[in-house]
mmCIF file of C-alpha atoms in Angstrom:
data_model
loop_
_atom_site.group_PDB
_atom_site.id
_atom_site.type_symbol
_atom_site.label_atom_id
_atom_site.label_comp_id
_atom_site.label_asym_id
_atom_site.label_seq_id
_atom_site.Cartn_x
_atom_site.Cartn_y
_atom_site.Cartn_z
ATOM 1 C CA MET M 657 3.878 -10.413 -41.762
ATOM 2 C CA ARG M 658 4.557 -9.027 -37.886
ATOM 3 C CA ASN M 659 7.691 -10.372 -36.667
ATOM 4 C CA PHE M 660 8.142 -11.147 -32.993
ATOM 5 C CA ILE M 661 11.170 -12.239 -31.581
ATOM 6 C CA PHE M 662 10.841 -14.258 -28.409
ATOM 7 C CA ILE M 663 13.926 -15.129 -26.269
ATOM 8 C CA SER M 664 14.827 -18.112 -24.806
ATOM 9 C CA PRO M 665 10.666 -19.248 -25.370
ATOM 10 C CA HIS M 666 11.802 -23.021 -23.733
ATOM 11 C CA PHE M 667 12.150 -21.706 -20.319
ATOM 12 C CA PRO M 668 10.106 -21.376 -18.105
ATOM 13 C CA ASP M 669 8.771 -24.549 -19.641
ATOM 14 C CA HIS M 670 5.261 -23.007 -20.136
ATOM 15 C CA PHE M 671 5.712 -19.800 -22.029
ATOM 16 C CA TRP M 672 5.219 -22.087 -25.229
ATOM 17 C CA CYS M 673 1.695 -20.614 -24.489
ATOM 18 C CA PHE M 674 2.849 -17.195 -25.274
ATOM 19 C CA VAL M 675 4.030 -18.437 -28.654
ATOM 20 C CA ARG M 676 0.845 -20.299 -29.198
ATOM 21 C CA ALA M 677 -1.313 -17.148 -28.640
ATOM 22 C CA LEU M 678 1.120 -14.626 -30.663
ATOM 23 C CA ARG M 679 1.147 -16.983 -33.605
ATOM 24 C CA SER M 680 -2.832 -17.143 -33.022
ATOM 25 C CA ASN M 681 -2.785 -13.388 -33.457
ATOM 26 C CA GLY M 682 -0.730 -13.570 -36.802
ATOM 27 C CA PHE M 683 3.014 -12.877 -35.764
ATOM 28 C CA ARG M 684 5.602 -14.769 -37.248
ATOM 29 C CA VAL M 685 7.369 -15.728 -33.739
ATOM 30 C CA LEU M 686 11.106 -16.381 -33.721
ATOM 31 C CA GLY M 687 12.514 -17.790 -31.013
ATOM 32 C CA ILE M 688 16.439 -17.243 -30.124
ATOM 33 C CA GLY M 689 17.697 -19.592 -27.006
ATOM 34 C CA ASP M 690 20.484 -22.186 -26.113
ATOM 35 C CA CYS M 691 18.690 -25.066 -26.504
ATOM 36 C CA PRO M 692 19.137 -27.395 -29.460
ATOM 37 C CA TYR M 693 16.057 -27.480 -31.776
ATOM 38 C CA GLY M 694 15.715 -30.938 -31.485
ATOM 39 C CA ASP M 695 15.245 -30.983 -27.864
ATOM 40 C CA LEU M 696 12.538 -28.394 -27.830
ATOM 41 C CA SER M 697 9.015 -29.311 -26.292
ATOM 42 C CA TYR M 698 6.556 -30.788 -29.357
ATOM 43 C CA GLU M 699 4.074 -27.627 -28.229
ATOM 44 C CA LEU M 700 6.889 -25.142 -28.876
ATOM 45 C CA LYS M 701 8.170 -26.355 -32.205
ATOM 46 C CA THR M 702 4.548 -26.667 -33.621
ATOM 47 C CA PHE M 703 4.033 -22.373 -32.650
ATOM 48 C CA LEU M 704 7.208 -21.040 -33.258
ATOM 49 C CA SER M 705 7.881 -20.032 -37.179
ATOM 50 C CA ASP M 706 11.577 -20.049 -37.084
ATOM 51 C CA TYR M 707 14.605 -20.846 -34.107
ATOM 52 C CA TYR M 708 18.081 -19.880 -33.655
ATOM 53 C CA CYS M 709 20.300 -22.135 -31.472
ATOM 54 C CA CYS M 710 22.649 -19.730 -29.752
ATOM 55 C CA TYR M 711 24.895 -22.235 -27.459
ATOM 56 C CA ASP M 712 26.481 -19.711 -25.427
ATOM 57 C CA MET M 713 23.741 -17.160 -24.393
ATOM 58 C CA GLN M 714 26.042 -15.210 -22.538
ATOM 59 C CA ASP M 715 28.007 -14.466 -25.201
ATOM 60 C CA PHE M 716 25.880 -11.093 -26.479
ATOM 61 C CA ASN M 717 27.345 -10.932 -29.579
ATOM 62 C CA ARG M 718 25.830 -14.157 -30.777
ATOM 63 C CA GLU M 719 22.295 -12.520 -29.837
ATOM 64 C CA VAL M 720 23.282 -10.036 -31.843
ATOM 65 C CA ASP M 721 24.209 -12.465 -34.816
ATOM 66 C CA ALA M 722 20.873 -14.244 -34.252
ATOM 67 C CA VAL M 723 18.813 -10.633 -34.439
ATOM 68 C CA ARG M 724 20.552 -9.605 -37.980
ATOM 69 C CA TYR M 725 19.751 -13.110 -39.216
ATOM 70 C CA PHE M 726 16.120 -13.157 -38.644
ATOM 71 C CA ARG M 727 15.910 -8.846 -39.344
ATOM 72 C CA ASP M 728 17.925 -9.788 -42.685
ATOM 73 C CA LYS M 729 15.464 -13.098 -43.568
ATOM 74 C CA TYR M 730 12.255 -11.734 -42.596
ATOM 75 C CA GLY M 731 12.196 -8.045 -42.460
ATOM 76 C CA GLU M 732 11.291 -5.234 -39.444
ATOM 77 C CA ILE M 733 11.527 -6.688 -35.984
ATOM 78 C CA GLU M 734 8.360 -5.237 -34.165
ATOM 79 C CA TYR M 735 9.149 -6.868 -30.678
ATOM 80 C CA ILE M 736 12.179 -8.378 -29.207
ATOM 81 C CA GLU M 737 10.848 -10.145 -25.883
ATOM 82 C CA SER M 738 11.905 -12.684 -23.422
ATOM 83 C CA LEU M 739 9.383 -12.062 -20.671
ATOM 84 C CA ASN M 740 12.143 -13.389 -18.274
ATOM 85 C CA GLU M 741 13.948 -11.341 -15.593
ATOM 86 C CA PHE M 742 17.664 -12.612 -16.671
ATOM 87 C CA TRP M 743 17.247 -11.119 -20.472
ATOM 88 C CA LEU M 744 15.502 -8.103 -19.677
ATOM 89 C CA GLU M 745 18.970 -6.171 -19.792
ATOM 90 C CA LYS M 746 19.924 -7.404 -23.060
ATOM 91 C CA ASP M 747 16.357 -7.471 -24.409
ATOM 92 C CA ALA M 748 16.735 -3.649 -24.006
ATOM 93 C CA ARG M 749 20.048 -3.622 -25.733
ATOM 94 C CA LEU M 750 18.889 -5.458 -28.542
ATOM 95 C CA ARG M 751 16.047 -3.287 -28.872
ATOM 96 C CA GLU M 752 18.196 -0.389 -29.230
ATOM 97 C CA ILE M 753 20.914 -1.857 -31.385
ATOM 98 C CA PHE M 754 18.321 -2.925 -34.202
ATOM 99 C CA ASP M 755 16.015 0.395 -33.433
ATOM 100 C CA VAL M 756 13.157 -1.926 -32.656
ATOM 101 C CA LYS M 757 10.563 1.017 -31.841
ATOM 102 C CA LYS M 758 8.306 -1.013 -28.892
ATOM 103 C CA GLY M 759 9.573 -2.053 -25.764
ATOM 104 C CA VAL M 760 11.737 -0.412 -23.128
ATOM 105 C CA ARG M 761 15.285 0.960 -23.586
ATOM 106 C CA PRO M 762 18.279 0.354 -21.678
ATOM 107 C CA ASP M 763 17.722 4.279 -19.935
ATOM 108 C CA GLU M 764 14.208 3.391 -18.535
ATOM 109 C CA LEU M 765 15.039 -0.196 -17.653
ATOM 110 C CA VAL M 766 17.516 0.779 -15.110
ATOM 111 C CA TYR M 767 14.369 2.263 -13.056
ATOM 112 C CA TRP M 768 12.389 -1.178 -13.676
ATOM 113 C CA GLN M 769 15.812 -3.307 -11.917
ATOM 114 C CA LYS M 770 17.322 -0.990 -9.486
ATOM 115 C CA LYS M 771 15.325 -1.130 -6.262
ATOM 116 C CA SER M 772 16.883 1.958 -5.321
ATOM 117 C CA LEU M 773 16.089 4.238 -8.339
ATOM 118 C CA MET M 774 12.642 1.980 -8.210
ATOM 119 C CA LYS M 775 11.714 4.286 -5.299
ATOM 120 C CA ILE M 776 12.019 7.349 -7.485
ATOM 121 C CA ARG M 777 8.840 5.796 -9.547
ATOM 122 C CA TYR M 778 7.112 4.873 -6.019
ATOM 123 C CA GLN M 779 7.591 8.404 -4.798
ATOM 124 C CA GLU M 780 6.082 9.770 -8.195
ATOM 125 C CA ALA M 781 3.056 7.454 -7.825
ATOM 126 C CA GLY M 782 2.277 9.078 -4.584
ATOM 127 C CA LEU M 783 3.488 5.704 -2.341
ATOM 128 C CA LYS M 784 5.358 5.834 0.748
ATOM 129 C CA THR M 785 8.428 4.069 0.271
ATOM 130 C CA ALA M 786 10.591 2.354 3.230
ATOM 131 C CA LYS M 787 14.016 4.305 4.331
ATOM 132 C CA TYR M 788 17.100 2.993 2.958
ATOM 133 C CA THR M 789 20.873 3.520 2.037
ATOM 134 C CA LEU M 790 23.407 1.847 -0.403
ATOM 135 C CA VAL M 791 25.851 -0.157 1.854
ATOM 136 C CA GLY M 792 28.944 1.090 1.844
ATOM 137 C CA ASP M 793 31.510 1.986 4.527
ATOM 138 C CA LYS M 794 30.632 0.375 7.672
ATOM 139 C CA SER M 795 30.812 3.520 9.662
ATOM 140 C CA ASP M 796 27.770 4.725 6.950
ATOM 141 C CA LEU M 797 25.918 1.844 7.300
ATOM 142 C CA ILE M 798 26.072 1.625 11.209
ATOM 143 C CA ASN M 799 24.926 5.661 11.204
ATOM 144 C CA PHE M 800 21.876 4.549 9.080
ATOM 145 C CA ILE M 801 20.975 1.594 11.578
ATOM 146 C CA ASN M 802 21.279 4.053 14.495
ATOM 147 C CA GLU M 803 18.502 5.914 12.763
ATOM 148 C CA VAL M 804 16.352 3.171 11.677
ATOM 149 C CA GLY M 805 17.148 0.508 14.892
ATOM 150 C CA TYR M 806 17.326 -3.007 14.100
ATOM 151 C CA PRO M 807 16.702 -5.262 12.503
ATOM 152 C CA VAL M 808 17.439 -4.130 8.756
ATOM 153 C CA PHE M 809 17.184 -6.287 5.539
ATOM 154 C CA ILE M 810 20.184 -5.703 3.029
ATOM 155 C CA LYS M 811 19.628 -7.361 -0.527
ATOM 156 C CA PRO M 812 21.448 -6.987 -3.824
ATOM 157 C CA ASN M 813 20.391 -3.006 -5.453
ATOM 158 C CA ILE M 814 19.502 -5.333 -8.686
ATOM 159 C CA GLY M 815 18.573 -8.967 -8.657
ATOM 160 C CA VAL M 816 15.023 -11.037 -8.103
ATOM 161 C CA GLY M 817 14.154 -14.106 -5.316
ATOM 162 C CA ALA M 818 15.778 -13.991 -2.366
ATOM 163 C CA ALA M 819 19.274 -15.046 -3.574
ATOM 164 C CA GLY M 820 22.503 -12.547 -1.404
ATOM 165 C CA ASP M 821 19.548 -11.238 1.007
ATOM 166 C CA TYR M 822 20.613 -10.711 4.797
ATOM 167 C CA LYS M 823 18.297 -9.714 7.704
ATOM 168 C CA ILE M 824 20.659 -8.271 10.182
ATOM 169 C CA LYS M 825 19.340 -8.555 13.922
ATOM 170 C CA ASP M 826 22.364 -6.931 15.897
ATOM 171 C CA GLU M 827 26.214 -6.278 15.641
ATOM 172 C CA ASN M 828 27.515 -10.089 14.556
ATOM 173 C CA ASP M 829 25.004 -10.121 11.966
ATOM 174 C CA LEU M 830 26.508 -7.179 10.659
ATOM 175 C CA ASP M 831 30.170 -8.473 11.022
ATOM 176 C CA ASP M 832 29.015 -11.763 9.059
ATOM 177 C CA TYR M 833 27.911 -9.731 6.516
ATOM 178 C CA TYR M 834 30.949 -7.457 5.834
ATOM 179 C CA LYS M 835 32.936 -10.785 6.121
ATOM 180 C CA TYR M 836 30.867 -12.942 3.808
ATOM 181 C CA ARG M 837 28.866 -10.604 1.277
ATOM 182 C CA ASP M 838 29.740 -10.565 -2.460
ATOM 183 C CA GLU M 839 32.127 -7.289 -2.961
ATOM 184 C CA SER M 840 30.997 -7.334 -6.466
ATOM 185 C CA VAL M 841 27.724 -6.663 -5.422
ATOM 186 C CA GLU M 842 25.796 -3.146 -4.979
ATOM 187 C CA TYR M 843 23.624 -3.691 -2.167
ATOM 188 C CA ILE M 844 21.021 -1.878 -0.865
ATOM 189 C CA CYS M 845 20.153 -1.221 3.065
ATOM 190 C CA GLU M 846 16.349 -0.804 4.190
ATOM 191 C CA GLN M 847 14.379 -0.637 7.244
ATOM 192 C CA TYR M 848 12.918 -3.630 8.101
ATOM 193 C CA LEU M 849 9.017 -4.296 7.877
ATOM 194 C CA THR M 850 7.085 -6.788 9.282
ATOM 195 C CA GLY M 851 4.290 -8.070 6.746
ATOM 196 C CA ASN M 852 3.046 -10.510 4.091
ATOM 197 C CA ILE M 853 3.880 -9.891 0.504
ATOM 198 C CA ILE M 854 0.968 -9.767 -1.841
ATOM 199 C CA SER M 855 1.339 -8.941 -5.837
ATOM 200 C CA PHE M 856 -0.132 -6.741 -7.944
ATOM 201 C CA ASP M 857 -0.299 -8.818 -11.395
ATOM 202 C CA GLY M 858 -1.510 -7.986 -14.936
ATOM 203 C CA ILE M 859 -1.078 -6.899 -18.137
ATOM 204 C CA ALA M 860 -0.799 -3.175 -19.165
ATOM 205 C CA ASP M 861 -1.210 -1.720 -22.926
ATOM 206 C CA GLU M 862 0.615 0.920 -24.495
ATOM 207 C CA ASP M 863 -0.669 3.663 -22.550
ATOM 208 C CA SER M 864 -0.203 2.409 -19.198
ATOM 209 C CA ASN M 865 -3.690 1.341 -18.735
ATOM 210 C CA VAL M 866 -4.305 -1.835 -16.786
ATOM 211 C CA VAL M 867 -6.178 -4.128 -18.854
ATOM 212 C CA PHE M 868 -6.079 -7.229 -16.520
ATOM 213 C CA ALA M 869 -5.163 -7.749 -13.141
ATOM 214 C CA ALA M 870 -4.663 -10.310 -10.470
ATOM 215 C CA SER M 871 -3.529 -10.831 -7.212
ATOM 216 C CA ASN M 872 -1.366 -13.202 -5.241
ATOM 217 C CA PHE M 873 -0.617 -14.183 -1.490
ATOM 218 C CA PHE M 874 2.942 -15.094 -0.359
ATOM 219 C CA PRO M 875 3.078 -16.247 3.070
ATOM 220 C CA PRO M 876 6.190 -16.157 4.538
ATOM 221 C CA SER M 877 8.419 -14.005 2.534
ATOM 222 C CA ILE M 878 10.605 -16.364 -0.254
ATOM 223 C CA ALA M 879 13.693 -15.158 1.850
ATOM 224 C CA ASN M 880 12.521 -17.228 4.341
ATOM 225 C CA ILE M 881 11.641 -20.122 2.436
ATOM 226 C CA VAL M 882 15.267 -19.964 1.128
ATOM 227 C CA GLN M 883 16.958 -19.722 3.721
ATOM 228 C CA GLY M 884 14.964 -21.910 6.035
ATOM 229 C CA ARG M 885 14.371 -24.476 3.435
ATOM 230 C CA LYS M 886 10.639 -24.444 4.327
ATOM 231 C CA ASP M 887 7.723 -25.473 2.014
ATOM 232 C CA LEU M 888 6.177 -22.809 -0.161
ATOM 233 C CA PHE M 889 2.764 -22.391 -0.289
ATOM 234 C CA TYR M 890 1.304 -19.409 -2.290
ATOM 235 C CA TYR M 891 -2.228 -18.737 -3.906
ATOM 236 C CA THR M 892 -4.224 -16.392 -6.334
ATOM 237 C CA LEU M 893 -6.871 -14.022 -4.530
ATOM 238 C CA PRO M 894 -10.418 -14.666 -6.490
ATOM 239 C CA THR M 895 -10.525 -10.710 -7.037
ATOM 240 C CA VAL M 896 -7.554 -7.802 -6.288
ATOM 241 C CA PRO M 897 -8.204 -5.698 -2.968
ATOM 242 C CA LEU M 898 -9.511 -2.475 -4.399
ATOM 243 C CA MET M 899 -7.128 -0.559 -2.446
ATOM 244 C CA LEU M 900 -4.038 -3.160 -3.851
ATOM 245 C CA MET M 901 -5.783 -2.015 -7.477
ATOM 246 C CA GLU M 902 -5.565 1.876 -6.844
ATOM 247 C CA ILE M 903 -2.058 1.596 -5.715
ATOM 248 C CA GLY M 904 -1.155 -1.067 -8.350
ATOM 249 C CA GLU M 905 -2.494 1.243 -11.277
ATOM 250 C CA LYS M 906 -0.681 4.228 -10.040
ATOM 251 C CA THR M 907 2.557 2.381 -10.112
ATOM 252 C CA ILE M 908 2.138 0.977 -13.649
ATOM 253 C CA LYS M 909 1.731 4.748 -14.738
ATOM 254 C CA ALA M 910 4.811 5.879 -12.821
ATOM 255 C CA PHE M 911 6.927 3.105 -14.243
ATOM 256 C CA LYS M 912 5.470 3.736 -18.177
ATOM 257 C CA VAL M 913 4.827 0.217 -18.337
ATOM 258 C CA LYS M 914 3.685 -0.314 -21.835
ATOM 259 C CA GLN M 915 2.337 -3.499 -23.303
ATOM 260 C CA ARG M 916 3.759 -5.833 -20.857
ATOM 261 C CA TYR M 917 2.697 -8.634 -18.317
ATOM 262 C CA PHE M 918 4.023 -7.338 -15.151
ATOM 263 C CA HIS M 919 4.318 -8.611 -11.561
ATOM 264 C CA LEU M 920 4.839 -6.064 -8.589
ATOM 265 C CA GLU M 921 5.325 -6.956 -5.061
ATOM 266 C CA PHE M 922 4.286 -5.176 -2.161
ATOM 267 C CA PHE M 923 3.930 -5.846 1.853
ATOM 268 C CA MET M 924 0.808 -5.595 3.438
ATOM 269 C CA LEU M 925 1.894 -4.751 6.755
ATOM 270 C CA THR M 926 1.206 -6.884 9.694
ATOM 271 C CA GLU M 927 2.765 -4.892 12.748
ATOM 272 C CA ASP M 928 2.556 -0.962 12.881
ATOM 273 C CA VAL M 929 5.988 0.952 11.685
ATOM 274 C CA PRO M 930 6.038 4.133 14.387
ATOM 275 C CA GLY M 931 6.412 7.470 12.364
ATOM 276 C CA PHE M 932 5.852 5.701 9.039
ATOM 277 C CA ALA M 933 2.958 3.111 8.797
ATOM 278 C CA LYS M 934 0.211 1.553 10.378
ATOM 279 C CA LYS M 935 -0.733 -2.209 10.313
ATOM 280 C CA GLY M 936 -2.880 -3.198 7.123
ATOM 281 C CA GLU M 937 -0.847 -0.406 4.856
ATOM 282 C CA ILE M 938 0.633 -1.777 1.800
ATOM 283 C CA ILE M 939 3.593 -0.624 1.346
ATOM 284 C CA PRO M 940 5.973 -1.338 -2.655
ATOM 285 C CA LEU M 941 8.782 -3.833 -1.978
ATOM 286 C CA GLU M 942 10.104 -4.373 -5.847
ATOM 287 C CA THR M 943 9.085 -4.382 -9.640
ATOM 288 C CA ASN M 944 9.208 -7.333 -12.016
ATOM 289 C CA MET M 945 8.281 -6.067 -15.528
ATOM 290 C CA ARG M 946 7.748 -9.738 -16.612
ATOM 291 C CA CYS M 947 5.024 -12.464 -15.643
ATOM 292 C CA ALA M 948 5.585 -14.157 -12.023
ATOM 293 C CA GLY M 949 7.625 -17.190 -11.589
ATOM 294 C CA GLY M 950 6.966 -20.913 -11.638
ATOM 295 C CA TYR M 951 3.431 -21.705 -12.851
ATOM 296 C CA THR M 952 1.933 -18.385 -11.677
ATOM 297 C CA PRO M 953 0.493 -17.527 -14.962
ATOM 298 C CA HIS M 954 -1.268 -20.653 -15.237
ATOM 299 C CA MET M 955 -2.489 -19.922 -10.982
ATOM 300 C CA ILE M 956 -4.004 -16.706 -12.638
ATOM 301 C CA ASN M 957 -5.737 -18.476 -15.319
ATOM 302 C CA TYR M 958 -7.291 -21.437 -12.988
ATOM 303 C CA ALA M 959 -8.291 -18.315 -10.513
ATOM 304 C CA ASN M 960 -9.402 -16.298 -13.355
ATOM 305 C CA SER M 961 -11.437 -18.912 -15.632
ATOM 306 C CA ILE M 962 -9.739 -16.632 -18.347
ATOM 307 C CA ASP M 963 -6.458 -17.215 -20.681
ATOM 308 C CA THR M 964 -3.947 -14.453 -19.574
ATOM 309 C CA TYR M 965 -1.795 -15.512 -22.387
ATOM 310 C CA GLN M 966 -4.104 -14.790 -25.002
ATOM 311 C CA ILE M 967 -4.707 -11.524 -23.356
ATOM 312 C CA TYR M 968 -1.288 -10.495 -23.514
ATOM 313 C CA ALA M 969 -1.085 -11.407 -27.175
ATOM 314 C CA ASP M 970 -3.855 -9.741 -27.859
ATOM 315 C CA ILE M 971 -2.405 -6.534 -26.487
ATOM 316 C CA MET M 972 0.885 -6.814 -28.620
ATOM 317 C CA ALA M 973 -1.381 -7.270 -31.752
ATOM 318 C CA TYR M 974 -4.246 -5.017 -31.330
ATOM 319 C CA ASN M 975 -3.744 -3.041 -27.940
ATOM 320 C CA GLU M 976 -7.082 -4.461 -26.497
ATOM 321 C CA THR M 977 -8.753 -7.788 -25.709
ATOM 322 C CA SER M 978 -12.254 -9.095 -25.645
ATOM 323 C CA GLN M 979 -11.093 -12.154 -23.118
ATOM 324 C CA GLN M 980 -13.457 -12.259 -20.442
ATOM 325 C CA SER M 981 -13.980 -14.572 -17.424
ATOM 326 C CA ILE M 982 -15.904 -17.789 -18.529
ATOM 327 C CA GLY M 983 -16.605 -19.779 -15.434
ATOM 328 C CA GLY M 984 -16.205 -17.483 -12.098
ATOM 329 C CA HIS M 985 -13.362 -17.005 -9.754
ATOM 330 C CA PHE M 986 -11.662 -19.064 -7.281
ATOM 331 C CA PHE M 987 -8.700 -19.370 -4.870
ATOM 332 C CA CYS M 988 -6.133 -20.748 -6.470
ATOM 333 C CA ALA M 989 -3.080 -22.473 -4.616
ATOM 334 C CA CYS M 990 0.164 -23.615 -4.805
ATOM 335 C CA GLY M 991 1.505 -26.085 -2.556
ATOM 336 C CA SER M 992 5.426 -27.490 -2.813
ATOM 337 C CA ARG M 993 7.438 -30.092 -1.087
ATOM 338 C CA ARG M 994 11.166 -30.363 -1.148
ATOM 339 C CA ASP M 995 12.602 -34.143 -1.714
ATOM 340 C CA GLY M 996 14.581 -35.803 0.942
ATOM 341 C CA VAL M 997 11.558 -34.539 3.466
ATOM 342 C CA ASN M 998 9.361 -36.708 5.432
ATOM 343 C CA TYR M 999 5.681 -36.057 4.692
ATOM 344 C CA GLU M 1000 2.486 -37.569 6.833
ATOM 345 C CA HIS M 1001 0.588 -37.952 3.375
ATOM 346 C CA SER M 1002 2.377 -39.151 0.259
ATOM 347 C CA ASP M 1003 1.915 -37.702 -3.316
ATOM 348 C CA TYR M 1004 -0.286 -40.462 -4.101
ATOM 349 C CA ASP M 1005 -2.099 -39.348 -1.557
ATOM 350 C CA ILE M 1006 -2.650 -35.636 -2.135
ATOM 351 C CA LEU M 1007 -3.790 -36.461 -5.927
ATOM 352 C CA ASP M 1008 -6.424 -39.171 -4.748
ATOM 353 C CA ARG M 1009 -7.646 -37.236 -2.270
ATOM 354 C CA TYR M 1010 -7.847 -33.455 -3.970
ATOM 355 C CA GLN M 1011 -8.297 -34.958 -7.571
ATOM 356 C CA SER M 1012 -11.733 -32.897 -8.153
ATOM 357 C CA CYS M 1013 -9.878 -29.877 -7.229
ATOM 358 C CA LEU M 1014 -6.014 -30.626 -8.744
ATOM 359 C CA CYS M 1015 -5.472 -28.668 -11.825
ATOM 360 C CA MET M 1016 -2.043 -29.451 -12.726
ATOM 361 C CA SER M 1017 1.236 -31.296 -10.653
ATOM 362 C CA GLY M 1018 4.527 -32.156 -11.516
ATOM 363 C CA ARG M 1019 8.218 -30.988 -10.780
ATOM 364 C CA TYR M 1020 9.934 -27.439 -10.965
ATOM 365 C CA ALA M 1021 12.803 -27.629 -12.899
ATOM 366 C CA ASP M 1022 16.329 -27.825 -10.605
ATOM 367 C CA VAL M 1023 16.827 -24.149 -11.333
ATOM 368 C CA LEU M 1024 13.963 -22.945 -9.463
ATOM 369 C CA SER M 1025 13.742 -25.445 -6.466
ATOM 370 C CA GLY M 1026 15.468 -23.272 -4.031
ATOM 371 C CA ALA M 1027 12.981 -21.055 -3.687
ATOM 372 C CA MET M 1028 10.196 -23.062 -5.006
ATOM 373 C CA GLY M 1029 10.791 -26.644 -3.947
ATOM 374 C CA ASN M 1030 10.812 -29.615 -5.955
ATOM 375 C CA ARG M 1031 7.477 -30.869 -6.663
ATOM 376 C CA TYR M 1032 4.439 -28.847 -6.716
ATOM 377 C CA PHE M 1033 0.177 -29.574 -6.513
ATOM 378 C CA ILE M 1034 -1.816 -26.525 -7.757
ATOM 379 C CA ALA M 1035 -5.229 -26.933 -7.298
ATOM 380 C CA LYS M 1036 -8.780 -24.246 -6.789
ATOM 381 C CA PHE M 1037 -11.163 -24.052 -4.295
ATOM 382 C CA THR M 1038 -14.319 -21.973 -3.650
ATOM 383 C CA THR M 1039 -13.369 -21.086 -0.093
ATOM 384 C CA GLU M 1040 -10.327 -20.165 1.911
ATOM 385 C CA GLU M 1041 -11.078 -22.965 4.537
ATOM 386 C CA ASP M 1042 -11.033 -25.496 2.147
ATOM 387 C CA MET M 1043 -7.374 -23.958 0.685
ATOM 388 C CA GLU M 1044 -6.259 -23.742 3.760
ATOM 389 C CA ASN M 1045 -7.007 -27.710 4.650
ATOM 390 C CA PHE M 1046 -5.083 -28.459 1.453
ATOM 391 C CA LYS M 1047 -2.154 -26.500 2.735
ATOM 392 C CA GLU M 1048 -1.999 -28.419 5.753
ATOM 393 C CA TYR M 1049 -2.692 -31.939 4.373
ATOM 394 C CA VAL M 1050 0.434 -31.180 1.802
ATOM 395 C CA GLU M 1051 2.840 -29.611 4.288
ATOM 396 C CA MET M 1052 2.243 -32.049 7.274
ATOM 397 C CA ARG M 1053 5.693 -33.576 8.255
ATOM 398 C CA TYR M 1054 6.635 -36.632 10.091
ATOM 399 C CA GLU M 1055 6.889 -34.911 13.921
#
């Protein structure tokens, strides 16, 4: 039997769906995580073949011991995967230590994680990239700002989400940045682009061909959501725009993405950038070589009437899939709310009004609440107008 080690299969909580699909394709799925076995969900325990609890996952040697235990007990390990940004570097190191043939190694992973190095791969794909500099001395950064003009955007060179991001609008903001920044973090500064985030999500086979693709639209940016404690509302499109499909496929080839669920983020410009790009152009932002956060994989499934968990498992097992859409295509939207905010309509009102459209609802894990909010409502619609009415109903607050 083929052995698949799944790192941290209990978080996010819907990852048991990957485990189920892998198990159905004949894999022996072996879990490693910091959650005691007794606290794993019923679904996860049902489909895992074995589980090794590392109470301190920050101690890499414990993970090495866990993989060695599984290898000695079950034989050669074919895959080590987490599908989670937090563990990607350790996944790669484990593959190298145990000579796991499939999956990215550390020397290539760096191009997936460092935003400055991502630009090399984007350029190999023939894409425009925003001007940037690695942040060092203040005088050097001022020279860069004099070249591109205010505002600029500063963010960690390695990292996801909006933690540690700074929009620098003037000299006062620049002074504040140098006063409060984390000295241990390497930062990248980019010219500021005005646009909406649109993603290219999907699954690639071992030849870097995109076998399934979807697209999500995120207005406004996650950085604005976190910093302004706004309500997050985003949605999966019924189909992928042709221009994005072409750009996305080129990017997957350039980054040599093999047998992975991916989430690539782009800016769709809403204003011209003189000398660089026109309104409506799609400019790469960053790559995330795992599925999108929250319950986005579920949303992609609802929007496309398909099971991408099974597509992923098919690619890992057979490098092809027969999965097809079985019920049409929709806008699938996620509206979120924050605790402590007075909304015009209660959660019950939403459940009652949209019961025929709702796919799922509940609470996010606390660790996700900064970016995602506390409560979510996921619904699908045949028209964009109906989806916008849903957004307004969910977000309406007391004056």
